[in-house]
PDB file of C-alpha atoms in Angstrom:
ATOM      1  CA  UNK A   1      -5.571  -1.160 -14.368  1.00  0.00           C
ATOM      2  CA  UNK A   2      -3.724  -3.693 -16.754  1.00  0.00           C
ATOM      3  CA  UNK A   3      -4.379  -7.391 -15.758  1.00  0.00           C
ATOM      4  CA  UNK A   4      -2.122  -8.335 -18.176  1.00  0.00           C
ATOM      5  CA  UNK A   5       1.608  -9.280 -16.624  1.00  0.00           C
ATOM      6  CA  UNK A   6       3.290  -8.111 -19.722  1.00  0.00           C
ATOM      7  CA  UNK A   7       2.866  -5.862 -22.388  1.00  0.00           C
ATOM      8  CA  UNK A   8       5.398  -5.173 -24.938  1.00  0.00           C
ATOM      9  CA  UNK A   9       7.764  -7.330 -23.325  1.00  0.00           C
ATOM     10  CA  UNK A  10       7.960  -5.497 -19.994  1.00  0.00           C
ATOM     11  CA  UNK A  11       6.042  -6.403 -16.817  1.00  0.00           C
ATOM     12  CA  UNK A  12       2.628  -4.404 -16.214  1.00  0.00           C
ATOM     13  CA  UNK A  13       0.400  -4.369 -13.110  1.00  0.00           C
ATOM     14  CA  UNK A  14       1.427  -6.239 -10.093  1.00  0.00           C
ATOM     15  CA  UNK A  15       3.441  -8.350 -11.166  1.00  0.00           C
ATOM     16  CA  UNK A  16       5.457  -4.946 -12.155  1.00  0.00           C
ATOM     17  CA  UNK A  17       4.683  -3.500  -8.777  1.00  0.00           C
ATOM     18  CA  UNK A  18       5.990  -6.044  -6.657  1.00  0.00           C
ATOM     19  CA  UNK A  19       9.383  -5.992  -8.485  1.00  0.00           C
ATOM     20  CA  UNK A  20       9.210  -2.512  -8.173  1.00  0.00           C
ATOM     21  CA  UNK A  21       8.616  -2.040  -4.841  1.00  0.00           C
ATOM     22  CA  UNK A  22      11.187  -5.283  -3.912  1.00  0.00           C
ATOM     23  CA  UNK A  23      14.211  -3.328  -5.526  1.00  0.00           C
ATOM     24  CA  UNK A  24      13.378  -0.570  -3.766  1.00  0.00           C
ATOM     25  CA  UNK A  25      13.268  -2.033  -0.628  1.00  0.00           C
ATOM     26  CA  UNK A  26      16.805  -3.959  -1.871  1.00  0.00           C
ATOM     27  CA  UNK A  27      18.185  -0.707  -1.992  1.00  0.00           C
ATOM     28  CA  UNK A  28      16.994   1.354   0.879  1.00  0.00           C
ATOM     29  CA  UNK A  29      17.969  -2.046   2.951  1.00  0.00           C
ATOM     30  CA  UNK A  30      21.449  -2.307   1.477  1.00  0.00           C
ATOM     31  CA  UNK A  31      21.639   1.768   1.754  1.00  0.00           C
ATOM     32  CA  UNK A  32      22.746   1.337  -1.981  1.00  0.00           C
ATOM     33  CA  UNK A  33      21.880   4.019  -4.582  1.00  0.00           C
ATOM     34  CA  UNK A  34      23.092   2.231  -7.686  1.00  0.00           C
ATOM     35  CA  UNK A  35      22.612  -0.617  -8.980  1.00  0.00           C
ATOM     36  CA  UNK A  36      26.607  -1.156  -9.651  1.00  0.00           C
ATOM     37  CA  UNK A  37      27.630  -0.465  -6.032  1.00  0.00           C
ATOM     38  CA  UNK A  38      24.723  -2.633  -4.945  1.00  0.00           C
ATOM     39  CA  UNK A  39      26.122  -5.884  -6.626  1.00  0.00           C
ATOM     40  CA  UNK A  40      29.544  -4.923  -4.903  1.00  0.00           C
ATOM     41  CA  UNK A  41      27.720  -4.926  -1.812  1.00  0.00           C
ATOM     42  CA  UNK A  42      26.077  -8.116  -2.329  1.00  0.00           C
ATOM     43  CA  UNK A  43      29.206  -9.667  -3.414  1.00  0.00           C
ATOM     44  CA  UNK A  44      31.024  -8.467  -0.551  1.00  0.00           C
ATOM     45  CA  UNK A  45      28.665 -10.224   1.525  1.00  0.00           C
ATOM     46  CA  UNK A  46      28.844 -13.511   0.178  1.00  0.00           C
ATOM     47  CA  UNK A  47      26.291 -13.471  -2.846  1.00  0.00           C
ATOM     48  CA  UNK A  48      27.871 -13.420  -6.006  1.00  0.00           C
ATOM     49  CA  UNK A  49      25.656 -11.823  -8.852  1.00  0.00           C
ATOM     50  CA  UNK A  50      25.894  -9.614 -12.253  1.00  0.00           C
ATOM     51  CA  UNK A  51      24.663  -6.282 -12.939  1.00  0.00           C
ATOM     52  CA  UNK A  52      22.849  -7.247 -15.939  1.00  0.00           C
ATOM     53  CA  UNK A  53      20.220  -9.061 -14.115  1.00  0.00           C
ATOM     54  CA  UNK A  54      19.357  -6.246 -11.879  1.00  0.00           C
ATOM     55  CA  UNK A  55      18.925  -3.977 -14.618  1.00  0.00           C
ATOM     56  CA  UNK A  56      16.715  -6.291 -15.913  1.00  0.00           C
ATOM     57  CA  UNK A  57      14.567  -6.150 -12.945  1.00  0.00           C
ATOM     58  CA  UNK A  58      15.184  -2.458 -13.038  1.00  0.00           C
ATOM     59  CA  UNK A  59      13.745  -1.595 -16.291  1.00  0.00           C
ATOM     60  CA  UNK A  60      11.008  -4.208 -15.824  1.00  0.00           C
ATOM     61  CA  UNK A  61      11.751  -6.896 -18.235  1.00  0.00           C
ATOM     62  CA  UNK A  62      11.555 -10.180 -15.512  1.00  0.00           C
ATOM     63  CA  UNK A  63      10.525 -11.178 -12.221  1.00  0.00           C
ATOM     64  CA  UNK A  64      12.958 -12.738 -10.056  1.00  0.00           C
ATOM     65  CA  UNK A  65      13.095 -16.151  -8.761  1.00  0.00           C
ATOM     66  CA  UNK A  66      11.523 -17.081  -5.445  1.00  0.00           C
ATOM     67  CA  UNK A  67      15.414 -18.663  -4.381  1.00  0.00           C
ATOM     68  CA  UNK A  68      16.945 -15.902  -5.504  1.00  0.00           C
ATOM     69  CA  UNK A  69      14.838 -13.383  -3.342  1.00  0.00           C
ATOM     70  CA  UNK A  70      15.319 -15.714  -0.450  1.00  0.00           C
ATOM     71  CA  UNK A  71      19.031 -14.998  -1.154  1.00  0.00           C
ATOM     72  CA  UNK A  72      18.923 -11.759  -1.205  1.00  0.00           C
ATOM     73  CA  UNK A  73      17.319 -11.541   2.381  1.00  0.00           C
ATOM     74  CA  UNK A  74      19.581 -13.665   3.737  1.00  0.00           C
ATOM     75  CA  UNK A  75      22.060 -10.428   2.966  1.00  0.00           C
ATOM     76  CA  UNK A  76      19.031  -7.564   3.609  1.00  0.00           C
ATOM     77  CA  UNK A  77      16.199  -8.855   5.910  1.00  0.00           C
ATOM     78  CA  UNK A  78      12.889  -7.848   5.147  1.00  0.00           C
ATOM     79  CA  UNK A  79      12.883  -7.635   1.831  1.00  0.00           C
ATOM     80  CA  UNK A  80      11.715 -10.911   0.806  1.00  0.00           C
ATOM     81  CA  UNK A  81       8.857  -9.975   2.800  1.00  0.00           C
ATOM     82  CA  UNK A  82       8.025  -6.893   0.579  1.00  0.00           C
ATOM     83  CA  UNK A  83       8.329  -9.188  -2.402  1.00  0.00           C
ATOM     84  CA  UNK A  84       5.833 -11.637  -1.110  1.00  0.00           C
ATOM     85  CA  UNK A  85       3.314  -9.731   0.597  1.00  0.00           C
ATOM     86  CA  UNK A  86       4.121  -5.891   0.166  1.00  0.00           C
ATOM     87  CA  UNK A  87       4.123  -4.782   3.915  1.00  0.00           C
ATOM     88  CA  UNK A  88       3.838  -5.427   7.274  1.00  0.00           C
ATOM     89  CA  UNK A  89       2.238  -9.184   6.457  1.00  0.00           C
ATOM     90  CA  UNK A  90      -0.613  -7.905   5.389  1.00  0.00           C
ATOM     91  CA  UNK A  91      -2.138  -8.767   2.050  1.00  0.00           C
ATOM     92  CA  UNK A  92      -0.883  -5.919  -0.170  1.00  0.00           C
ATOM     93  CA  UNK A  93      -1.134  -7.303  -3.728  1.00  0.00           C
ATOM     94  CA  UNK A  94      -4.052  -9.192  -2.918  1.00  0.00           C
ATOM     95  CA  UNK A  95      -5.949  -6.272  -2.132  1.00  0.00           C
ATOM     96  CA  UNK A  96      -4.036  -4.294  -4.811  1.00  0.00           C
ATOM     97  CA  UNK A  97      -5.384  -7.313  -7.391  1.00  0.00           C
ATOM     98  CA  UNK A  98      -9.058  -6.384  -6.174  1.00  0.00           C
ATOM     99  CA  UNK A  99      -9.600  -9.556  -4.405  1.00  0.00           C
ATOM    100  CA  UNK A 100     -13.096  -8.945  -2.419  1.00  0.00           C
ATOM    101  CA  UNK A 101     -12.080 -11.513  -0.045  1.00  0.00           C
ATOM    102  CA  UNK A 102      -8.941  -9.458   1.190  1.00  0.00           C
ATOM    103  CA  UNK A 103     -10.658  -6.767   0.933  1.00  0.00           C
ATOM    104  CA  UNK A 104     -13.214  -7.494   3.332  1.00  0.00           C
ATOM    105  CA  UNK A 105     -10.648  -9.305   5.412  1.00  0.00           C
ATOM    106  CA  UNK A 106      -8.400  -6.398   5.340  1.00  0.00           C
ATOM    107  CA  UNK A 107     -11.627  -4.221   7.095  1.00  0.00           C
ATOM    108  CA  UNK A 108     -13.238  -6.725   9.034  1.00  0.00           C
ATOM    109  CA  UNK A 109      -9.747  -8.052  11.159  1.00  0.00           C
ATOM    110  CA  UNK A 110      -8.402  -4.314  11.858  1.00  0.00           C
ATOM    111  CA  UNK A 111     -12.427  -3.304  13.459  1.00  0.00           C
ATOM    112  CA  UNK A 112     -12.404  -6.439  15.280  1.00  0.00           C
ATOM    113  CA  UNK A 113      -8.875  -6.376  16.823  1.00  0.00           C
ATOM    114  CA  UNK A 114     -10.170  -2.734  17.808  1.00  0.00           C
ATOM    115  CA  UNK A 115     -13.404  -4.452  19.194  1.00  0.00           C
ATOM    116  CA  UNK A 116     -15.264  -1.990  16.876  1.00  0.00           C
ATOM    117  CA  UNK A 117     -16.437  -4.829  14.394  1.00  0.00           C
ATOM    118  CA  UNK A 118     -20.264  -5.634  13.758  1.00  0.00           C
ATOM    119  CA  UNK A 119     -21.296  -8.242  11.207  1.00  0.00           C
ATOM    120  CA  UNK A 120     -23.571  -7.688   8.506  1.00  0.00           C
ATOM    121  CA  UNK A 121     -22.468  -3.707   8.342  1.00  0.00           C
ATOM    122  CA  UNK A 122     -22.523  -2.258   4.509  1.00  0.00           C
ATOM    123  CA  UNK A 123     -19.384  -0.394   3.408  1.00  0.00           C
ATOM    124  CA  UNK A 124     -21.053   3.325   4.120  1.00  0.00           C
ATOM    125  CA  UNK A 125     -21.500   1.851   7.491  1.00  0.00           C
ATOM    126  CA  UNK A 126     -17.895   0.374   8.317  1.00  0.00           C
ATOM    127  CA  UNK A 127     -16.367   4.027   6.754  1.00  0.00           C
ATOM    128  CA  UNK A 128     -18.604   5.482  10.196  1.00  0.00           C
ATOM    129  CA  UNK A 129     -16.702   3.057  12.294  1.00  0.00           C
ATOM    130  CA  UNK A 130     -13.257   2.898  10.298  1.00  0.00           C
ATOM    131  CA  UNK A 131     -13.504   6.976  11.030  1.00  0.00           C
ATOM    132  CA  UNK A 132     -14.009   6.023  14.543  1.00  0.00           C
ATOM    133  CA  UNK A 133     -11.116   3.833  14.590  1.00  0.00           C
ATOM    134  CA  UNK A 134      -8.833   6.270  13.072  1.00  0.00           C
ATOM    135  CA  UNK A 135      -9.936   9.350  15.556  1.00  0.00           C
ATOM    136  CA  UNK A 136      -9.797   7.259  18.685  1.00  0.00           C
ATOM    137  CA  UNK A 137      -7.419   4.376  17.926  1.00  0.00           C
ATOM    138  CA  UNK A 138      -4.564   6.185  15.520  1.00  0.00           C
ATOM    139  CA  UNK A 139      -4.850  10.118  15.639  1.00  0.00           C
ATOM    140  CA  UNK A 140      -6.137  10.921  18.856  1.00  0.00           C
ATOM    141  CA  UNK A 141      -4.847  14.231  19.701  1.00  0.00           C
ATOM    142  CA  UNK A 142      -3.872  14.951  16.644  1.00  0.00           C
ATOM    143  CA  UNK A 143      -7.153  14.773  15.282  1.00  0.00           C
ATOM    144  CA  UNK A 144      -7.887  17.959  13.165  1.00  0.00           C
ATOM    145  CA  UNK A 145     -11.380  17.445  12.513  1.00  0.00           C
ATOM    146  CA  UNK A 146     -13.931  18.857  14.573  1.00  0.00           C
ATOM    147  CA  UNK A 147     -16.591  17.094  14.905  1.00  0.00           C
ATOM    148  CA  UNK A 148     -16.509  13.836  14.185  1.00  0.00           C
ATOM    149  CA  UNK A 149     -19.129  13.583  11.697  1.00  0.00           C
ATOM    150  CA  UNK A 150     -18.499  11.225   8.332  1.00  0.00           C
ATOM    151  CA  UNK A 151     -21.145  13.315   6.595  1.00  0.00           C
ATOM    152  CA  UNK A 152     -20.109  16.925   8.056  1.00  0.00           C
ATOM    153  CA  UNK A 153     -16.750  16.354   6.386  1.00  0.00           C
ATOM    154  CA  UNK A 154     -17.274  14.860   3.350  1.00  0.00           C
ATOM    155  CA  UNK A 155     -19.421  18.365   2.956  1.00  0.00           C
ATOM    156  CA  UNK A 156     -15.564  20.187   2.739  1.00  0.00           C
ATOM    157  CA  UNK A 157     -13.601  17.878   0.569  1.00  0.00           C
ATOM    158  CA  UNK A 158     -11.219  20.363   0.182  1.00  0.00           C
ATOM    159  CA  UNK A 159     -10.185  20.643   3.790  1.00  0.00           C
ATOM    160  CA  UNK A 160      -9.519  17.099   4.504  1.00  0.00           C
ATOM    161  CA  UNK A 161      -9.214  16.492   8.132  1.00  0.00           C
ATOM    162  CA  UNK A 162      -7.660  13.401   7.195  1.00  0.00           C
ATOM    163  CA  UNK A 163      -4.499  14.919   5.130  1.00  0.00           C
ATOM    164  CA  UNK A 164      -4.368  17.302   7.999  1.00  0.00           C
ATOM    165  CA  UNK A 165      -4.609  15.108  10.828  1.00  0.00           C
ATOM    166  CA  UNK A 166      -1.384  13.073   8.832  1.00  0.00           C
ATOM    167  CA  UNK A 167       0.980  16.162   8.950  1.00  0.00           C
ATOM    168  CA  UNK A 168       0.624  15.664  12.611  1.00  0.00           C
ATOM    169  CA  UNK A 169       0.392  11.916  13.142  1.00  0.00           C
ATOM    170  CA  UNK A 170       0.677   9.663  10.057  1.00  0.00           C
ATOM    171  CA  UNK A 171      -1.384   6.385  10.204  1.00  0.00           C
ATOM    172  CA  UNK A 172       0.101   3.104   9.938  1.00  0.00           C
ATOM    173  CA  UNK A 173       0.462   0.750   7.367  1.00  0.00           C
ATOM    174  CA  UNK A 174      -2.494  -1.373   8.715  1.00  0.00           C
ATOM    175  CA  UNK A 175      -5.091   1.426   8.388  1.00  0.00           C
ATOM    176  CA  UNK A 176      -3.856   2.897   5.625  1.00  0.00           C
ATOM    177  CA  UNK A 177      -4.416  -0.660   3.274  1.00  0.00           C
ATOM    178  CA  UNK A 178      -8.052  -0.997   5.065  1.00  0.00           C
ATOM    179  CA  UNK A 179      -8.187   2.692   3.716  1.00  0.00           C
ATOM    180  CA  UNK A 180      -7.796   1.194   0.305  1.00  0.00           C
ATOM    181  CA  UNK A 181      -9.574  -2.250   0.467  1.00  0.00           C
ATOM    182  CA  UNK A 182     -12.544   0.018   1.398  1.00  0.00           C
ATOM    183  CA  UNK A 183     -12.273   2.346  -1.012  1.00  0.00           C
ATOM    184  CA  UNK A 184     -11.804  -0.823  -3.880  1.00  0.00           C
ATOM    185  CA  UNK A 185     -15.400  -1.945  -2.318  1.00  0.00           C
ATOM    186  CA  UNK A 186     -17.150   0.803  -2.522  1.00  0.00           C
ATOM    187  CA  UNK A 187     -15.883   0.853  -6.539  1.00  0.00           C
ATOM    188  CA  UNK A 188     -17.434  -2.317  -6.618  1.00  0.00           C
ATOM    189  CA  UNK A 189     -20.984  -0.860  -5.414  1.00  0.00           C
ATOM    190  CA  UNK A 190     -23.521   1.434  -5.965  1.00  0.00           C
ATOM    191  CA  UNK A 191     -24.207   3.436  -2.878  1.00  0.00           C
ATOM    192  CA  UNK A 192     -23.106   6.426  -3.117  1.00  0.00           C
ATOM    193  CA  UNK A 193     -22.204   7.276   0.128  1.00  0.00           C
ATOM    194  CA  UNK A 194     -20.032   4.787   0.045  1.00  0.00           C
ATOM    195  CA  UNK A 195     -17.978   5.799  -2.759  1.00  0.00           C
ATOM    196  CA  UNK A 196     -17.510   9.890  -1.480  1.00  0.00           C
ATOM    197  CA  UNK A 197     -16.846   8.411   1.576  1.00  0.00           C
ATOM    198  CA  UNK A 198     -14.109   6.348   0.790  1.00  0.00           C
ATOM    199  CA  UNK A 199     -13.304   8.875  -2.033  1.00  0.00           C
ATOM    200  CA  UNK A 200     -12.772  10.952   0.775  1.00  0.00           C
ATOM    201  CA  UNK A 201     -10.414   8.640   3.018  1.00  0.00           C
ATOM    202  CA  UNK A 202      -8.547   7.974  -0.219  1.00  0.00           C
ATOM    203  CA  UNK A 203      -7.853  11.486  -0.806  1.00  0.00           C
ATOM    204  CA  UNK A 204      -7.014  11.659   2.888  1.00  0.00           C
ATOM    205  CA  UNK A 205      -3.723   9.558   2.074  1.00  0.00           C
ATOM    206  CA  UNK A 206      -3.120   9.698  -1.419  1.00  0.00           C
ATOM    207  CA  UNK A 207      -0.095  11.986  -0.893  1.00  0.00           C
ATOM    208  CA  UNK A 208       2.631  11.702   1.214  1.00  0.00           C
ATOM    209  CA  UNK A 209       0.911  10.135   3.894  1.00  0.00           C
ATOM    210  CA  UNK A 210       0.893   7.246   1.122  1.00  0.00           C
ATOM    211  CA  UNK A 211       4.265   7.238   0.326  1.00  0.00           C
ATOM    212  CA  UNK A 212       5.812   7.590   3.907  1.00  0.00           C
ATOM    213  CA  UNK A 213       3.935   4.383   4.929  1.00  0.00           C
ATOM    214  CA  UNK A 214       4.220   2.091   1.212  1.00  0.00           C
ATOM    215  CA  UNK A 215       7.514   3.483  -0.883  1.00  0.00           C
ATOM    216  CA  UNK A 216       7.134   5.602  -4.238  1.00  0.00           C
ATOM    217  CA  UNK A 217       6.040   2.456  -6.066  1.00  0.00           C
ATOM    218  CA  UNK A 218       3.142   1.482  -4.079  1.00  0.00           C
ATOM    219  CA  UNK A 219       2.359   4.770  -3.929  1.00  0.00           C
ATOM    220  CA  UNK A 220       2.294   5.783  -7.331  1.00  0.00           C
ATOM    221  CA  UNK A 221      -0.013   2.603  -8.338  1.00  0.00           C
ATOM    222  CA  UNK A 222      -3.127   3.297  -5.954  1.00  0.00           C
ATOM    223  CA  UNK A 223      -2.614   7.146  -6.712  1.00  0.00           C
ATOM    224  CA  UNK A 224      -2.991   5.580 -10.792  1.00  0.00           C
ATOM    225  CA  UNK A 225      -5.666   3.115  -9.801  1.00  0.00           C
ATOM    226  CA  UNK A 226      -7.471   6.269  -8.354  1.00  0.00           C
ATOM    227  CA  UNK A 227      -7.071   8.314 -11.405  1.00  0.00           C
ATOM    228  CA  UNK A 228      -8.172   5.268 -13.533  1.00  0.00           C
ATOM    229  CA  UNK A 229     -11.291   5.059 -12.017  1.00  0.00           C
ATOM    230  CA  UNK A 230     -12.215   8.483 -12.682  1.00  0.00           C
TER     231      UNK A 230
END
């Protein structure tokens, strides 16, 4: 991915993302689907702006300011909250930016909260017990995979019990970012295992699992930072 926060003038990478998925979550919020009849909106509430500086943050030219955001929730709740940390309070562009410490702490927190954490596991070893997690603690009967065997399906890629199991019972936003912080450390590796497993989770959600939880924006980026990596 582009570490870069601009290119050509316009805002790449997170820094992109976050306004990204903020306007979205502006609009959705404000049930707006224009940016004209959103500034109406606003206005009509009590915060006086101009169209031309949502188009800017529209067609990705600027990042807006912290005050103004805070504004802006004051009207639609929430949505500062997207701009700051992504979703849910969880550490979304951290973990997005590659940070191994979020990463970790993204994994580590959710097993432990589920009393399924042991210290000094590898990552092949926490995908055994994040598939746990997800079978017991977040699909239960909707579990589609039969059995429960990390290297059984990882054998049938193209019948992903995971995808499956989501038509039925979508994971939440928690699991779903430990999905991804797991799959960024394995990337980071060299045990293979670790990769097709999390290659496997990954795939799992990459679809509309991904975007039901995250938005289109979010979505689109780790489905990109998948391709990128090959």
């Amino acid at each position: 991915m582009k570490t870069s926060s601009k290119v050509g003038g316009k805002l790449v990478g997170i820094k992109k993302l976050k306004v990204d998925a903020w306007l979205g979550a502006v609009m959705q919020t404000s049930q707006q689907t224009v940016i004209e009849r959103l500034v109406k909106f606003l206005s009509m509430n009590g915060l006086d702006t101009d169209r031309g500086k949502w188009d800017r943050y529209k067609s990705s030219d600027v990042m807006p300011l912290r005050i103004f955001v805070e504004e802006v929730d004051k009207i639609l709740p929430g949505t500062e909250r997207i701009f700051l940390s992504g979703a849910d309070k969880l550490p979304m562009w951290k973990v997005l930016e590659r940070d191994e410490s979020a990463c970790k702490r993204t994994v580590s927190s959710l097993l432990a909260d589920a009393k399924l954490y042991q210290s000094g596991k590898g990552v092949s070893e926490k995908c055994h017990t994040l598939l746990q997690y997800m079978v017991e603690c977040q699909f239960q009967e909707a579990w589609c995979g039969s059995p429960m065997d990390l290297d059984k399906l990882v054998a049938s890629p193209t019948r992903n019990a995971i995808a499956k199991s989501c038509k039925a019972k979508n994971l939440d936003t928690r699991t779903m970012l430990a999905i991804v912080a797991l799959w960024i450390l394995a990337q980071s590796g060299k045990d293979p295992k670790a990769i097709n497993y999390t290659d496997y989770f990954l795939l799992g959600i990459l679809k509309q699992p991904l975007t039901d939880q995250f938005g289109q924006p979010i979505a689109d980026f780790i489905r990109k930072m998948y391709q990128e990596a090959g």
